Amino acid sequence: MAVDPRVLTALPIAAARMQGTKRGVVSDPLAEKLLAGQTQLLQGVNTGYMAVRMKLGDELCLSQHKNGTTQVVSLGAGMDSRAFRLNLPGTRFFEVDMQALFELKQPLVADTPLRVESRHKVVGVIGEMDIGAALKAQGFDPSKPTTWLMEGLLPYLTVSATHNMAADVGALSAPGSALWGDDFSKTSVDRGMDFHGVPFESGFDDYDVMFRKVGFDDSKAYNMDGVNLDRHSGSVNVNPRYVVTPERARGREMCVMVRAFKTR
Ligand SMILES: C[S@@+](CC[C@H](N)C(=O)[O-])C[C@H]1O[C@@H](n2cnc3c(N)ncnc32)[C@H](O)[C@@H]1O
């Protein structure tokens, strides 16, 4: 049976992390392995954007861990290497993705030691699966705070799948939880976008409102033009002047990210 094309979008991200590692922009020693031999994907990768994305997720996991959060869920995990790469002692790391992704990924990481306490594969299709039940079956504890990653996932979800997932994430998040994800504005996606031939399903101007409504009281969306990697410190600068409200995003093309915290 043919592999769902959405699964294959994980590979160019691994290619970008491999290229970024070679250029000294980021460090992901596993990226080359996770590219699964698809070296043709190294041509024309967007190393800069993927490096920013990788760092944003890393920094959120690490800062949350410092605050005592030891549960991470990577939604649409793809070739996420954080369970093998980030020093997150005591952490249970859940990767949610489709069966075909894990069939591709598992043999590549089989011999790689974990840097977290445990890694859990949660198989399903977001939009069709019961996310809460699938996570809990793998030992997820909704009474504990969680760091949620939605890196490179949101464009592939339909409007209703996105709303339902946001509601699930809200319901499964104890105080202290945080999330991060990236997508494009509604106008951008409505005009037609794809990644390696896989069309995007939805873009939103109101991710900040969407996650505030499900309990993330400190929720902001940003135009990614104001989010950059500081080459000297190696960390990400998020310029507060690039916060976008639904009103400011409406009718404009832009790449956006949402970062939100449930403080109470
Ligand atoms: C562009 S990749 C991003 C992978 C990873 N988060 C990263 O940034 O390296 C998108 C991933 O989302 C997964 N995905 C897309 N739609 C999905 C869905 N409805 N349910 C589960 N996984 C999905 C794909 O299988 C793929 O692994």
mmCIF file of C-alpha atoms in Angstrom, residues 121-261:
data_model
loop_
_atom_site.group_PDB
_atom_site.id
_atom_site.type_symbol
_atom_site.label_atom_id
_atom_site.label_comp_id
_atom_site.label_asym_id
_atom_site.label_seq_id
_atom_site.Cartn_x
_atom_site.Cartn_y
_atom_site.Cartn_z
ATOM 1 C CA LYS A 121 4.732 5.803 20.200
ATOM 2 C CA VAL A 122 1.106 6.863 19.886
ATOM 3 C CA VAL A 123 -0.259 5.694 16.563
ATOM 4 C CA GLY A 124 -3.201 7.368 14.890
ATOM 5 C CA VAL A 125 -4.525 10.023 12.577
ATOM 6 C CA ILE A 126 -5.274 13.340 14.245
ATOM 7 C CA GLY A 127 -8.801 14.219 13.205
ATOM 8 C CA GLU A 128 -9.861 10.577 13.372
ATOM 9 C CA MET A 129 -8.318 9.222 16.577
ATOM 10 C CA ASP A 130 -9.302 9.856 20.196
ATOM 11 C CA ILE A 131 -6.112 11.672 21.213
ATOM 12 C CA GLY A 132 -6.830 11.542 24.952
ATOM 13 C CA ALA A 133 -7.612 7.823 24.998
ATOM 14 C CA ALA A 134 -4.600 6.972 22.832
ATOM 15 C CA LEU A 135 -2.233 8.991 25.033
ATOM 16 C CA LYS A 136 -3.646 7.628 28.286
ATOM 17 C CA ALA A 137 -3.293 4.071 26.952
ATOM 18 C CA GLN A 138 0.437 4.808 26.720
ATOM 19 C CA GLY A 139 0.649 6.170 30.272
ATOM 20 C CA PHE A 140 -0.026 9.886 29.712
ATOM 21 C CA ASP A 141 -1.176 11.587 32.926
ATOM 22 C CA PRO A 142 -3.475 14.601 32.368
ATOM 23 C CA SER A 143 -3.085 15.665 36.007
ATOM 24 C CA LYS A 144 0.553 16.575 35.268
ATOM 25 C CA PRO A 145 1.648 19.576 33.176
ATOM 26 C CA THR A 146 2.571 18.862 29.571
ATOM 27 C CA THR A 147 4.687 20.508 26.899
ATOM 28 C CA TRP A 148 2.902 20.175 23.559
ATOM 29 C CA LEU A 149 4.730 20.476 20.224
ATOM 30 C CA MET A 150 2.826 21.011 16.978
ATOM 31 C CA GLU A 151 5.805 21.589 14.757
ATOM 32 C CA GLY A 152 5.062 21.380 11.053
ATOM 33 C CA LEU A 153 1.725 19.680 11.740
ATOM 34 C CA LEU A 154 -0.958 22.372 11.696
ATOM 35 C CA PRO A 155 -1.050 23.058 7.911
ATOM 36 C CA TYR A 156 -2.051 19.434 7.253
ATOM 37 C CA LEU A 157 -5.104 19.454 9.528
ATOM 38 C CA THR A 158 -8.557 20.423 8.355
ATOM 39 C CA VAL A 159 -10.320 23.313 10.074
ATOM 40 C CA SER A 160 -12.479 20.981 12.155
ATOM 41 C CA ALA A 161 -9.562 18.660 13.032
ATOM 42 C CA THR A 162 -7.624 21.702 14.270
ATOM 43 C CA HIS A 163 -10.495 22.911 16.447
ATOM 44 C CA ASN A 164 -11.069 19.443 17.865
ATOM 45 C CA MET A 165 -7.370 18.943 18.558
ATOM 46 C CA ALA A 166 -7.175 22.322 20.329
ATOM 47 C CA ALA A 167 -10.134 21.305 22.513
ATOM 48 C CA ASP A 168 -8.440 17.975 23.339
ATOM 49 C CA VAL A 169 -5.135 19.666 24.149
ATOM 50 C CA GLY A 170 -6.950 22.101 26.429
ATOM 51 C CA ALA A 171 -8.833 19.329 28.223
ATOM 52 C CA LEU A 172 -5.654 17.254 28.691
ATOM 53 C CA SER A 173 -3.516 20.141 29.994
ATOM 54 C CA ALA A 174 -2.934 20.652 33.702
ATOM 55 C CA PRO A 175 -1.826 24.100 34.958
ATOM 56 C CA GLY A 176 1.806 24.661 34.028
ATOM 57 C CA SER A 177 1.331 23.232 30.527
ATOM 58 C CA ALA A 178 2.634 25.028 27.434
ATOM 59 C CA LEU A 179 2.409 24.594 23.674
ATOM 60 C CA TRP A 180 4.036 25.725 20.488
ATOM 61 C CA GLY A 181 3.136 25.281 16.809
ATOM 62 C CA ASP A 182 3.567 26.892 13.398
ATOM 63 C CA ASP A 183 1.394 27.382 10.325
ATOM 64 C CA PHE A 184 0.396 30.121 7.867
ATOM 65 C CA SER A 185 -2.371 32.688 7.962
ATOM 66 C CA LYS A 186 -5.762 31.816 6.483
ATOM 67 C CA THR A 187 -5.170 34.043 3.455
ATOM 68 C CA SER A 188 -1.840 32.354 2.698
ATOM 69 C CA VAL A 189 -3.302 28.856 2.721
ATOM 70 C CA ASP A 190 -6.509 29.852 0.948
ATOM 71 C CA ARG A 191 -4.410 31.122 -1.951
ATOM 72 C CA GLY A 192 -2.890 27.650 -2.277
ATOM 73 C CA MET A 193 0.198 26.215 -0.595
ATOM 74 C CA ASP A 194 1.927 22.882 -0.420
ATOM 75 C CA PHE A 195 5.097 21.295 0.930
ATOM 76 C CA HIS A 196 6.799 18.767 -1.353
ATOM 77 C CA GLY A 197 3.546 18.357 -3.277
ATOM 78 C CA VAL A 198 1.331 17.805 -0.226
ATOM 79 C CA PRO A 199 -1.317 20.542 -0.159
ATOM 80 C CA PHE A 200 -1.990 22.482 3.003
ATOM 81 C CA GLU A 201 -5.482 22.098 4.423
ATOM 82 C CA SER A 202 -5.885 25.116 6.652
ATOM 83 C CA GLY A 203 -4.356 28.322 7.913
ATOM 84 C CA PHE A 204 -5.634 30.442 10.797
ATOM 85 C CA ASP A 205 -5.454 34.067 11.868
ATOM 86 C CA ASP A 206 -6.627 33.356 15.407
ATOM 87 C CA TYR A 207 -4.461 30.655 16.980
ATOM 88 C CA ASP A 208 -4.015 32.944 20.002
ATOM 89 C CA VAL A 209 -7.777 33.100 20.585
ATOM 90 C CA MET A 210 -8.235 29.412 19.768
ATOM 91 C CA PHE A 211 -5.902 28.282 22.560
ATOM 92 C CA ARG A 212 -7.017 30.980 25.017
ATOM 93 C CA LYS A 213 -10.537 29.596 24.669
ATOM 94 C CA VAL A 214 -9.359 26.122 25.745
ATOM 95 C CA GLY A 215 -7.627 27.390 28.885
ATOM 96 C CA PHE A 216 -4.192 28.663 27.820
ATOM 97 C CA ASP A 217 -4.610 32.046 29.496
ATOM 98 C CA ASP A 218 -1.270 33.396 28.194
ATOM 99 C CA SER A 219 -1.579 32.753 24.432
ATOM 100 C CA LYS A 220 0.074 34.724 21.649
ATOM 101 C CA ALA A 221 0.444 34.384 17.884
ATOM 102 C CA TYR A 222 3.452 35.876 16.071
ATOM 103 C CA ASN A 223 4.339 36.755 12.526
ATOM 104 C CA MET A 224 7.425 34.578 11.981
ATOM 105 C CA ASP A 225 9.215 37.521 10.350
ATOM 106 C CA GLY A 226 9.889 38.661 13.918
ATOM 107 C CA VAL A 227 11.265 35.317 15.101
ATOM 108 C CA ASN A 228 14.960 34.805 14.417
ATOM 109 C CA LEU A 229 17.908 32.737 15.475
ATOM 110 C CA ASP A 230 20.677 34.682 17.194
ATOM 111 C CA ARG A 231 23.781 33.160 15.632
ATOM 112 C CA HIS A 232 25.973 34.218 18.567
ATOM 113 C CA SER A 233 23.920 32.944 21.492
ATOM 114 C CA GLY A 234 22.314 30.128 19.470
ATOM 115 C CA SER A 235 18.912 30.983 20.936
ATOM 116 C CA VAL A 236 15.744 32.344 19.353
ATOM 117 C CA ASN A 237 14.734 35.996 19.587
ATOM 118 C CA VAL A 238 10.991 36.552 19.517
ATOM 119 C CA ASN A 239 10.305 40.217 18.796
ATOM 120 C CA PRO A 240 7.191 41.261 20.753
ATOM 121 C CA ARG A 241 6.385 43.832 18.038
ATOM 122 C CA TYR A 242 5.478 40.912 15.768
ATOM 123 C CA VAL A 243 2.593 39.682 17.913
ATOM 124 C CA VAL A 244 -0.418 39.323 15.630
ATOM 125 C CA THR A 245 -4.043 39.474 16.606
ATOM 126 C CA PRO A 246 -6.735 38.026 14.308
ATOM 127 C CA GLU A 247 -7.465 41.565 13.141
ATOM 128 C CA ARG A 248 -3.834 42.186 12.196
ATOM 129 C CA ALA A 249 -3.462 38.847 10.413
ATOM 130 C CA ARG A 250 -6.746 38.961 8.506
ATOM 131 C CA GLY A 251 -6.316 39.299 4.745
ATOM 132 C CA ARG A 252 -2.511 39.127 4.965
ATOM 133 C CA GLU A 253 -0.107 36.413 3.877
ATOM 134 C CA MET A 254 2.295 35.379 6.623
ATOM 135 C CA CYS A 255 3.894 32.476 8.376
ATOM 136 C CA VAL A 256 2.651 32.391 11.960
ATOM 137 C CA MET A 257 3.433 30.598 15.184
ATOM 138 C CA VAL A 258 1.480 30.219 18.368
ATOM 139 C CA ARG A 259 3.022 29.953 21.814
ATOM 140 C CA ALA A 260 0.732 29.544 24.781
ATOM 141 C CA PHE A 261 0.914 28.826 28.516
#
